[in-house]
Short mmCIF file of C-alpha atoms in Angstrom, two decimals:
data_model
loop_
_atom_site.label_atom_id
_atom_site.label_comp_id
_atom_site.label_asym_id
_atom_site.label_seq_id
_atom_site.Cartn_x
_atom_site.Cartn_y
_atom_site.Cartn_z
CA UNK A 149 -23.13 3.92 8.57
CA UNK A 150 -20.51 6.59 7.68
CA UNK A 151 -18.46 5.55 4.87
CA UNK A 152 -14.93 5.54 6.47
CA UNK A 153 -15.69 2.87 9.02
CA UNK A 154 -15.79 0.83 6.20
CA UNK A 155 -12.26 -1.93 5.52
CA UNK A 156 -12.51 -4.34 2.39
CA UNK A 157 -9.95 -6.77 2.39
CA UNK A 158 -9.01 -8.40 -0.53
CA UNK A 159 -7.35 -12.14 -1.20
CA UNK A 160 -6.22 -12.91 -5.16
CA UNK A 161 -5.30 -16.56 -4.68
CA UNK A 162 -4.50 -19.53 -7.14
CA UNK A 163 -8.15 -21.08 -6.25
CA UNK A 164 -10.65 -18.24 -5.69
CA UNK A 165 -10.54 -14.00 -5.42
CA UNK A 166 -12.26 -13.74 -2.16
CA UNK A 167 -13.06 -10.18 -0.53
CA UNK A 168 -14.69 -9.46 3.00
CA UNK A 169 -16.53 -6.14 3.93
CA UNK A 170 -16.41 -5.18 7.22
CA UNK A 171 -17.26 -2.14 9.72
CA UNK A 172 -14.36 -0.79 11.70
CA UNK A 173 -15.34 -0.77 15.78
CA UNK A 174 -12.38 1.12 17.54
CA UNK A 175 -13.27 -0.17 20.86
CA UNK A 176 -11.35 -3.29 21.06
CA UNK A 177 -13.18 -5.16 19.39
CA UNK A 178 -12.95 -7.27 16.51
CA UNK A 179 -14.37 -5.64 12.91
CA UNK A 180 -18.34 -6.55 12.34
CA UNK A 181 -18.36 -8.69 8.79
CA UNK A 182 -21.45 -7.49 6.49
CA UNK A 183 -20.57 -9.00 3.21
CA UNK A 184 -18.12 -11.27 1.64
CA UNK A 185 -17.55 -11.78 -2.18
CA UNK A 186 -16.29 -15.26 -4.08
CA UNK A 187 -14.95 -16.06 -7.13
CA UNK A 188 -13.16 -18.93 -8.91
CA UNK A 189 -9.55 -17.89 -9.77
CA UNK A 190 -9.17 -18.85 -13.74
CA UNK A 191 -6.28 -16.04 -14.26
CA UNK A 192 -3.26 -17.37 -12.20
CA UNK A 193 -1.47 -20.19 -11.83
CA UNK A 194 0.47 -21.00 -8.85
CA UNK A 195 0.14 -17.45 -7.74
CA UNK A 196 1.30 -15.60 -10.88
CA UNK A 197 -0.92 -13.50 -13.39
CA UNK A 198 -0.89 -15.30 -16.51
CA UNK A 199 -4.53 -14.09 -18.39
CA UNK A 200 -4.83 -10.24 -16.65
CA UNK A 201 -8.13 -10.17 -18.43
CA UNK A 202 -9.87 -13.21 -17.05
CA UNK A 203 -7.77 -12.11 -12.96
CA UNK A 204 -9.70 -9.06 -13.46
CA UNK A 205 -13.38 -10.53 -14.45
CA UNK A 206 -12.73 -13.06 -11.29
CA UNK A 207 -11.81 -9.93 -9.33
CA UNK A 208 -15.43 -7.98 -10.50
CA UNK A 209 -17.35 -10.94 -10.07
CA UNK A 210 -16.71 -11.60 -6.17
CA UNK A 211 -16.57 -7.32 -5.92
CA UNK A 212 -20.30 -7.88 -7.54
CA UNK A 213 -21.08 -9.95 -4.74
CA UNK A 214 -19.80 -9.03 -1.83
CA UNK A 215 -21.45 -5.22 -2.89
CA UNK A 216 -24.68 -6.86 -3.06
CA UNK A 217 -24.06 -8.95 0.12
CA UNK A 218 -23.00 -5.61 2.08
CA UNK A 219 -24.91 -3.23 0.91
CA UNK A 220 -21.88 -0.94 -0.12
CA UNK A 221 -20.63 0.14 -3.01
CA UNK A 222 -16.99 -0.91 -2.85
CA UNK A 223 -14.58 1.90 -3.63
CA UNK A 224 -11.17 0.83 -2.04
CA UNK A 225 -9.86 -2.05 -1.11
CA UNK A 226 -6.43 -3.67 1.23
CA UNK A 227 -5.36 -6.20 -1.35
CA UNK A 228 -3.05 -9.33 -0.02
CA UNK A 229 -0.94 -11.02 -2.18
CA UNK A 230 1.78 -13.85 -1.72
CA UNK A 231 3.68 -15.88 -3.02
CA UNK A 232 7.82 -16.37 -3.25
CA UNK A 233 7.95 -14.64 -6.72
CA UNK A 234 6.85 -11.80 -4.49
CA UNK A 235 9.48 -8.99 -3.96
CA UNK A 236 11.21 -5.00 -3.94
CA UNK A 237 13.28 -3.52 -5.34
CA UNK A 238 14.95 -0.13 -3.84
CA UNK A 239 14.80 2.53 -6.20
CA UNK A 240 15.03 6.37 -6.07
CA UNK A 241 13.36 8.67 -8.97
CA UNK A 242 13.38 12.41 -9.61
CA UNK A 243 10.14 14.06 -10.80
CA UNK A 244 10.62 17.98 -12.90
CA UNK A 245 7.51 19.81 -11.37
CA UNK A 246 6.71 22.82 -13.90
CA UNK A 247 5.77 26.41 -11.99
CA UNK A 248 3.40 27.41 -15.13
#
């Protein structure tokens, strides 16, 4: 299965981290599931970060699984997040590039 027919979806909620693995079919059809991941959310409450450390064990544990689950080592991910505290900002930035 080549690599880049591969989508992981990711969901950090209040309750659980949850992540799906799927193969991409661009025929129409809907993507083929092969592994999903779980874990209980300890790190946020009511959608907000508040223990980074313990978001990102919950976020390695259900990764953990749903590699095992797939068969795929997980190397990106589409990550969905929501919540009303959820925003941008416009901003513009300048960057020196050196020509050493």
């Amino acid at each position: 299965m080549a690599k880049e027919n591969i989508i992981v979806g990711l969901d950090v909620g209040t309750c659980f981290i949850r992540l799906v693995v799927a193969k991409a079919v661009f025929d129409g059809k809907k993507p083929q599931i092969i592994g999903v991941g779980q874990a209980p959310s300890f790190g946020l409450r009511r959608g907000v970060v508040v223990d980074i450390d313990e978001t990102v064990n919950n976020i390695s544990q259900a990764v953990q699984e749903a590699e095992r689950n797939s068969g795929i080592s997980i190397e990106k991910v589409v990550v969905g997040i929501s919540g009303n505290h959820i925003g941008t900002k416009p901003s513009k930035g300048v960057v020196a590039v050196s020509r050493a």
